[in-house]
């Protein structure tokens, strides 16, 4: 394939030839007519979402969103849960206590008594079921069910609910429209069948815990291991890198102590880095561990964080610029469906951050331009590089000014176009 008259960083306006899944030529525009006329738009490496939950994202098509932005308040939540025919299961996602307070089975019974209902908290860590759902699943008796609240029990609950239609083709198509050519799936306990399930996606995949991908460690304060215990677990999977879920101050400190004891390796990651105290920045830099963060969360969830987060942690939420300035390897993931699936929205949030954490526009783009296995190593288009490409309607400067998925014209994986033809 020959793409003519495109803007490539370091080359200016050139023609780009693809072959065998790679870029095989970059040169001055010629007289030959190309397969695609670039019309001066930028040709970039494809975006990679470094932290996403693909099966959960695909299940959204069969779910009702009940977060603060969608349900709004108790009335909106009740209306959402009662929509649809009585007796049918309702799968609701994105809930936060600011909508209608704490939920348990009896609260949900009052909201929607005539159908099985299960509601997932915005964090993804908690499901709440009503009595009809518990009865339908056979979980009400024998010491099961209790108040209907299930903390990190997705694997156990999966067999008790009706199958959920996973719209993976829709996920792939929407991601292609964003310019995404690859995903890192960040589920902590992926089944061996997950890569096969996700293989319908046109994007490249890294699945944590499978093959040579990082091994995910999910930490919760209530069950937090000691630094020595976590170090032993890390040492047991070496030489593979690890990706440690850290959303609290204590989780980060335990992880840093464990990595000190076990010894870091290339590819080790901190997922989220929700709270990173300033005094830990030199420690992180010394270890060389990459932080894969979500700079959009303080923007999307600012109102809730203002009341939910300890005042001592407010200044340390989802650092971005301060990490880069401290020499800490940095990348981003959307964490979809628990955050926006649009990487351009994440980039906009990264440049609009307050509190000294904003990054410049090029740095924001590079948060999604890293190598799949080494997210902080920004890729650049060159002869011989894999032809995973994001092709824009406009030159790069204009695209960075706009920071919108509207600038994406086409997406290629291995030289094959995965967006619809024009």
Coordinates of C-alpha atoms in Angstrom, one line a residue:
X1 CA 0.0 0.0 0.0
X2 CA 1.2 3.5 -0.8
X3 CA 0.0 6.4 1.2
X4 CA 0.9 9.7 -0.4
X5 CA 1.3 13.2 0.9
X6 CA 1.2 12.5 4.7
X7 CA 3.0 14.3 7.5
X8 CA 5.5 12.1 9.4
X9 CA 7.5 13.5 12.3
X10 CA 11.1 14.0 11.4
X11 CA 10.4 13.7 7.7
X12 CA 7.8 16.4 6.8
X13 CA 5.3 15.7 4.0
X14 CA 6.2 12.4 2.4
X15 CA 4.9 9.3 0.8
X16 CA 4.8 6.1 3.0
X17 CA 4.8 2.6 1.6
X18 CA 3.6 -0.4 3.6
X19 CA 4.4 -4.0 2.9
X20 CA 4.5 -7.3 4.8
X21 CA 2.9 -5.6 7.8
X22 CA 5.7 -3.0 8.1
X23 CA 6.7 0.4 6.9
X24 CA 9.0 -0.3 4.0
X25 CA 9.6 3.2 2.6
X26 CA 9.3 6.8 3.6
X27 CA 10.4 9.3 1.0
X28 CA 9.7 12.4 -1.1
X29 CA 6.3 12.6 -2.8
X30 CA 6.5 11.2 -6.2
X31 CA 4.3 11.4 -9.3
X32 CA 2.7 8.0 -8.8
X33 CA -0.8 8.0 -7.5
X34 CA -1.1 6.3 -4.2
X35 CA -3.7 3.9 -2.8
X36 CA -4.6 6.6 -0.2
X37 CA -4.2 10.4 -0.6
X38 CA -3.1 11.7 2.7
X39 CA -3.9 15.3 1.9
X40 CA -1.3 16.5 4.4
X41 CA -2.7 14.7 7.4
X42 CA -0.4 13.3 10.0
X43 CA 0.5 9.6 10.1
X44 CA 1.4 8.4 13.6
X45 CA 2.1 5.2 15.4
X46 CA -1.2 3.7 16.6
X47 CA -2.4 4.3 20.1
X48 CA -2.0 1.6 22.7
X49 CA -4.4 1.5 25.7
X50 CA -2.0 0.3 28.4
X51 CA -4.7 -0.6 31.0
X52 CA -8.2 -1.8 30.1
X53 CA -10.7 -4.5 31.0
X54 CA -12.0 -5.7 27.7
X55 CA -14.6 -8.3 28.7
X56 CA -16.2 -5.9 31.2
X57 CA -16.1 -3.2 28.5
X58 CA -17.8 -5.5 26.0
X59 CA -20.5 -6.4 28.6
X60 CA -21.5 -2.7 28.8
X61 CA -23.8 -3.2 25.8
X62 CA -26.0 -5.5 27.9
X63 CA -25.8 -3.2 31.0
X64 CA -27.5 -0.2 32.4
X65 CA -25.2 2.7 33.5
X66 CA -26.2 4.1 36.9
X67 CA -23.2 6.4 37.7
X68 CA -23.6 10.0 38.9
X69 CA -23.5 11.3 35.3
X70 CA -26.2 8.8 34.1
X71 CA -28.6 8.1 37.0
X72 CA -27.9 11.4 38.8
X73 CA -29.9 10.6 42.0
X74 CA -32.1 8.0 43.7
X75 CA -35.0 8.7 41.4
X76 CA -32.8 8.2 38.3
X77 CA -31.4 5.0 39.8
X78 CA -34.8 3.5 40.5
X79 CA -36.1 4.4 37.1
X80 CA -33.0 2.7 35.5
X81 CA -33.4 -0.5 37.5
X82 CA -37.1 -0.7 36.8
X83 CA -36.7 -0.3 33.1
X84 CA -37.4 -3.3 30.9
X85 CA -39.9 -6.2 31.5
X86 CA -40.5 -7.4 35.0
X87 CA -38.7 -10.6 35.9
X88 CA -35.7 -10.0 33.6
X89 CA -32.2 -9.7 35.1
X90 CA -30.9 -6.2 35.3
X91 CA -27.1 -5.7 35.2
X92 CA -26.3 -2.2 36.3
X93 CA -22.7 -0.7 36.3
X94 CA -20.8 2.4 37.3
X95 CA -22.6 3.0 40.6
X96 CA -21.2 5.5 43.2
X97 CA -22.6 6.2 46.6
X98 CA -23.2 9.9 45.6
X99 CA -26.2 8.6 43.6
X100 CA -28.3 7.0 46.4
X101 CA -26.0 6.1 49.3
X102 CA -24.8 2.7 50.3
X103 CA -26.5 -0.3 48.7
X104 CA -27.4 -3.7 50.1
X105 CA -30.0 -6.3 49.1
X106 CA -32.8 -4.7 51.0
X107 CA -32.2 -1.3 49.5
X108 CA -32.3 -2.8 46.1
X109 CA -35.4 -4.8 47.0
X110 CA -37.2 -1.5 47.7
X111 CA -35.9 0.0 44.5
X112 CA -36.8 -2.9 42.2
X113 CA -38.6 -5.8 43.9
X114 CA -40.0 -7.5 40.8
X115 CA -36.8 -8.6 39.0
X116 CA -33.3 -9.9 39.8
X117 CA -30.9 -6.9 40.0
X118 CA -27.2 -6.8 40.4
X119 CA -25.3 -3.5 40.6
X120 CA -21.6 -3.1 40.2
X121 CA -19.7 -0.3 42.0
X122 CA -17.7 2.1 39.9
X123 CA -14.5 0.7 41.2
X124 CA -15.3 -2.7 39.8
X125 CA -14.6 -4.3 43.1
X126 CA -18.1 -4.7 44.5
X127 CA -21.4 -6.3 43.3
X128 CA -24.6 -5.8 45.2
X129 CA -27.5 -8.2 44.5
X130 CA -31.1 -7.9 45.5
X131 CA -33.1 -10.8 47.0
X132 CA -34.7 -11.8 43.7
X133 CA -31.2 -12.2 42.2
X134 CA -30.0 -14.2 45.2
X135 CA -33.0 -16.5 45.0
X136 CA -32.7 -17.0 41.2
X137 CA -29.1 -17.9 41.7
X138 CA -29.7 -20.2 44.6
X139 CA -27.4 -18.1 46.9
X140 CA -30.0 -17.0 49.5
X141 CA -29.8 -20.0 51.8
X142 CA -27.0 -22.0 53.4
X143 CA -25.0 -19.0 54.6
X144 CA -24.6 -17.5 51.2
X145 CA -25.9 -14.1 50.1
X146 CA -26.1 -12.3 53.5
X147 CA -26.6 -8.6 52.7
X148 CA -26.1 -9.2 49.0
X149 CA -22.8 -7.5 48.9
X150 CA -20.0 -9.4 47.2
X151 CA -16.5 -8.0 47.3
X152 CA -14.1 -9.2 44.6
X153 CA -16.1 -12.3 43.9
X154 CA -16.5 -12.0 40.1
X155 CA -15.1 -15.5 39.4
X156 CA -17.4 -17.2 41.9
X157 CA -20.5 -15.3 40.8
X158 CA -20.0 -15.8 37.1
X159 CA -21.6 -19.2 37.1
X160 CA -24.8 -18.0 38.8
X161 CA -25.9 -15.4 36.3
X162 CA -27.4 -15.7 32.9
X163 CA -24.8 -15.3 30.1
X164 CA -24.0 -11.7 29.2
X165 CA -23.7 -10.8 25.6
X166 CA -20.2 -9.5 25.0
X167 CA -20.1 -6.9 22.2
X168 CA -16.4 -7.4 21.4
X169 CA -16.8 -6.5 17.8
X170 CA -18.3 -3.2 18.9
X171 CA -15.4 -2.6 21.3
X172 CA -12.9 -3.2 18.5
X173 CA -14.7 -0.9 16.1
X174 CA -15.1 1.9 18.5
X175 CA -11.4 1.6 19.5
X176 CA -10.4 1.7 15.9
X177 CA -12.3 4.9 15.5
X178 CA -10.1 6.3 18.3
X179 CA -6.9 5.2 16.5
X180 CA -6.2 2.4 19.0
X181 CA -4.1 -0.4 17.5
X182 CA -3.4 -2.3 20.7
X183 CA -4.7 -3.1 24.2
X184 CA -3.2 -4.4 27.5
X185 CA -5.9 -6.3 29.3
X186 CA -5.5 -5.8 33.0
X187 CA -7.8 -8.4 34.6
X188 CA -6.1 -9.9 37.7
X189 CA -7.1 -13.5 37.1
X190 CA -7.6 -14.1 33.4
X191 CA -8.9 -17.5 32.3
X192 CA -6.8 -19.4 29.8
X193 CA -9.7 -19.0 27.4
X194 CA -9.6 -15.2 27.5
X195 CA -7.1 -14.7 24.7
X196 CA -9.3 -16.8 22.4
X197 CA -12.4 -14.9 23.5
X198 CA -10.6 -11.6 22.7
X199 CA -9.1 -12.8 19.4
X200 CA -12.1 -11.3 17.5
X201 CA -10.7 -7.9 18.2
X202 CA -8.7 -6.4 15.3
X203 CA -6.2 -4.8 17.7
X204 CA -3.0 -6.4 19.1
X205 CA -3.4 -7.8 22.6
X206 CA -1.3 -8.1 25.7
X207 CA -3.1 -10.1 28.3
X208 CA -1.7 -9.7 31.8
X209 CA -0.9 -13.1 33.4
X210 CA -0.7 -14.9 30.0
X211 CA 2.5 -15.7 28.2
X212 CA 5.4 -13.3 28.8
X213 CA 3.0 -10.4 29.8
X214 CA 3.3 -8.9 33.3
X215 CA 1.7 -10.8 36.2
X216 CA -1.0 -8.8 37.8
X217 CA -1.1 -8.5 41.6
X218 CA -4.3 -7.0 43.0
X219 CA -4.0 -5.4 46.4
X220 CA -6.7 -4.5 48.9
X221 CA -6.1 -2.8 52.2
X222 CA -8.3 -5.3 54.1
X223 CA -6.2 -8.3 52.9
X224 CA -2.9 -6.5 52.4
X225 CA 0.2 -8.8 52.5
X226 CA 3.3 -7.8 54.4
X227 CA 6.1 -6.5 52.3
X228 CA 7.9 -9.7 52.8
X229 CA 5.0 -11.8 51.7
X230 CA 4.5 -9.7 48.6
X231 CA 8.2 -9.9 47.8
X232 CA 8.1 -13.7 48.0
X233 CA 5.1 -13.7 45.6
X234 CA 7.0 -11.4 43.2
X235 CA 10.1 -13.5 43.4
X236 CA 8.1 -16.6 42.6
X237 CA 7.1 -15.3 39.2
X238 CA 10.5 -13.9 38.2
X239 CA 12.0 -13.3 35.7
X240 CA 8.6 -12.1 34.5
X241 CA 7.7 -8.5 35.3
X242 CA 4.8 -7.7 37.7
X243 CA 2.0 -5.1 37.5
X244 CA 0.8 -4.2 41.0
X245 CA -2.6 -2.6 41.5
X246 CA -1.9 0.4 43.9
X247 CA -4.8 2.7 44.7
X248 CA -3.9 3.7 48.3
X249 CA -0.9 5.1 50.1
X250 CA -0.3 1.9 52.1
X251 CA -0.6 -0.3 49.0
X252 CA 2.1 1.7 47.3
X253 CA 4.5 1.6 50.3
X254 CA 4.1 -2.1 50.6
X255 CA 4.8 -2.6 46.9
X256 CA 7.9 -0.4 47.0
X257 CA 9.3 -2.3 50.0
X258 CA 8.5 -5.6 48.2
X259 CA 10.2 -4.6 45.0
X260 CA 13.2 -3.4 47.0
X261 CA 13.4 -6.8 48.6
X262 CA 12.7 -8.9 45.5
X263 CA 14.6 -6.7 43.1
X264 CA 13.0 -4.9 40.2
X265 CA 13.1 -6.1 36.6
X266 CA 12.5 -4.3 33.3
X267 CA 8.8 -4.1 32.7
X268 CA 7.6 -3.9 36.3
X269 CA 4.6 -1.6 36.6
X270 CA 2.5 0.2 39.2
X271 CA -1.1 0.2 38.0
X272 CA -3.0 3.4 38.8
X273 CA -0.7 5.0 41.3
X274 CA -3.8 6.7 42.7
X275 CA -2.0 8.1 45.7
X276 CA 1.8 8.7 45.3
X277 CA 3.2 10.8 48.2
X278 CA 5.9 13.3 47.1
X279 CA 8.5 11.6 49.4
X280 CA 8.2 8.4 47.4
X281 CA 9.1 9.9 44.0
X282 CA 12.9 9.4 44.4
X283 CA 12.2 5.8 45.5
X284 CA 10.1 5.1 42.4
X285 CA 12.8 6.7 40.2
X286 CA 15.5 4.5 41.8
X287 CA 13.5 1.3 41.2
X288 CA 12.8 2.3 37.6
X289 CA 9.2 1.0 37.8
X290 CA 6.7 2.3 35.3
X291 CA 3.6 4.0 36.6
X292 CA 0.5 3.4 34.3
X293 CA -1.9 6.0 35.5
X294 CA -5.3 7.5 34.7
X295 CA -4.9 11.3 34.6
X296 CA -8.6 11.6 33.6
X297 CA -10.0 10.3 36.9
X298 CA -9.5 13.6 38.9
X299 CA -11.4 15.3 36.1
X300 CA -14.2 12.7 35.7
X301 CA -14.5 12.2 39.5
X302 CA -13.5 15.5 41.0
X303 CA -16.7 16.1 42.9
X304 CA -16.7 12.7 44.5
X305 CA -12.9 12.7 45.2
X306 CA -13.4 16.1 47.0
X307 CA -15.5 14.3 49.7
X308 CA -14.3 10.6 49.4
X309 CA -10.5 11.1 49.5
X310 CA -8.6 11.8 52.7
X311 CA -7.5 15.4 52.8
X312 CA -3.9 14.3 53.3
X313 CA -4.1 12.4 50.0
X314 CA -5.8 15.1 47.9
X315 CA -2.5 16.6 46.7
X316 CA -1.1 13.3 45.6
X317 CA -3.9 11.9 43.4
X318 CA -3.0 10.5 40.0
X319 CA 0.2 12.3 39.5
X320 CA 1.4 13.0 36.0
X321 CA 3.8 15.9 35.4
X322 CA 5.6 15.4 38.8
X323 CA 6.3 11.8 37.9
X324 CA 7.8 12.7 34.5
X325 CA 9.9 15.5 36.1
X326 CA 11.2 13.1 38.7
X327 CA 12.4 10.7 35.9
X328 CA 9.8 8.1 36.6
X329 CA 8.7 6.1 33.5
X330 CA 5.1 7.0 32.8
X331 CA 2.2 5.8 30.6
X332 CA -1.6 5.8 30.7
X333 CA -4.5 3.5 30.3
X334 CA -8.2 4.3 30.1
X335 CA -9.2 1.7 32.7
X336 CA -12.4 1.3 30.7
X337 CA -15.2 0.5 31.5
X338 CA -14.4 2.1 34.9
X339 CA -13.2 5.2 33.1
X340 CA -13.8 6.8 29.6
X341 CA -12.7 4.4 26.8
X342 CA -11.6 7.4 24.7
X343 CA -7.8 8.0 24.9
X344 CA -8.2 11.5 23.4
X345 CA -10.4 12.4 26.4
X346 CA -7.7 11.1 28.7
X347 CA -5.1 13.2 26.9
X348 CA -7.3 16.3 27.2
X349 CA -7.6 15.7 30.9
X350 CA -3.8 15.3 31.2
X351 CA -3.2 18.7 29.7
X352 CA -6.0 20.4 31.7
X353 CA -5.0 19.0 35.1
X354 CA -4.7 21.5 38.0
X355 CA -2.3 21.5 40.9
X356 CA 0.8 21.4 38.8
X357 CA 0.2 18.0 37.3
X358 CA -0.7 19.1 33.7
X359 CA 1.6 17.9 30.9
X360 CA 2.2 19.4 27.5
X361 CA 0.2 18.1 24.5
X362 CA 3.0 16.0 23.0
X363 CA 3.7 14.3 26.3
X364 CA 0.0 13.6 26.6
X365 CA 0.0 11.8 23.2
X366 CA 3.0 9.8 24.2
X367 CA 1.2 8.4 27.2
X368 CA -0.5 6.1 24.6
X369 CA 2.4 5.8 22.1
X370 CA 4.5 3.5 24.2
X371 CA 5.6 -0.1 23.3
X372 CA 3.0 -2.6 24.5
X373 CA 5.5 -4.5 26.8
X374 CA 7.4 -1.3 27.8
X375 CA 4.8 1.5 27.9
X376 CA 7.2 4.3 28.7
X377 CA 9.2 3.7 25.5
X378 CA 7.5 6.0 22.9
X379 CA 7.4 4.5 19.4
X380 CA 8.0 6.6 16.3
X381 CA 7.3 5.9 12.7
X382 CA 10.4 4.8 10.8
X383 CA 11.3 2.4 8.0
X384 CA 11.1 -1.1 9.3
X385 CA 8.6 -0.3 12.1
X386 CA 5.5 -2.3 12.4
X387 CA 2.7 -0.7 10.4
X388 CA 0.3 -0.1 13.3
X389 CA -0.8 3.3 12.4
X390 CA -3.1 6.1 13.3
X391 CA -3.8 8.3 10.3
X392 CA -5.3 11.8 10.9
X393 CA -7.3 14.2 8.9
X394 CA -5.1 17.1 9.9
X395 CA -1.4 17.9 10.6
X396 CA 0.0 16.9 14.0
X397 CA 0.0 20.5 15.4
X398 CA -3.7 20.9 14.7
X399 CA -4.5 17.4 16.1
X400 CA -2.7 18.3 19.4
X401 CA -4.6 21.6 19.6
X402 CA -7.9 19.8 19.1
X403 CA -7.2 16.7 21.2
X404 CA -10.2 14.9 19.8
X405 CA -11.0 11.5 18.3
X406 CA -12.6 13.5 15.5
X407 CA -9.1 14.0 14.0
X408 CA -8.7 10.2 13.3
X409 CA -9.3 9.3 9.7
X410 CA -8.1 5.7 9.5
X411 CA -6.4 3.0 11.7
X412 CA -4.1 0.3 10.4
X413 CA -2.9 -2.8 12.2
X414 CA 0.0 -4.6 10.5
X415 CA -0.7 -2.5 7.4
X416 CA -4.3 -3.7 7.2
X417 CA -7.0 -1.0 7.6
X418 CA -9.4 -1.8 10.5
X419 CA -11.6 1.2 10.1
X420 CA -14.4 1.3 7.4
X421 CA -13.3 2.6 4.0
X422 CA -14.1 6.2 3.2

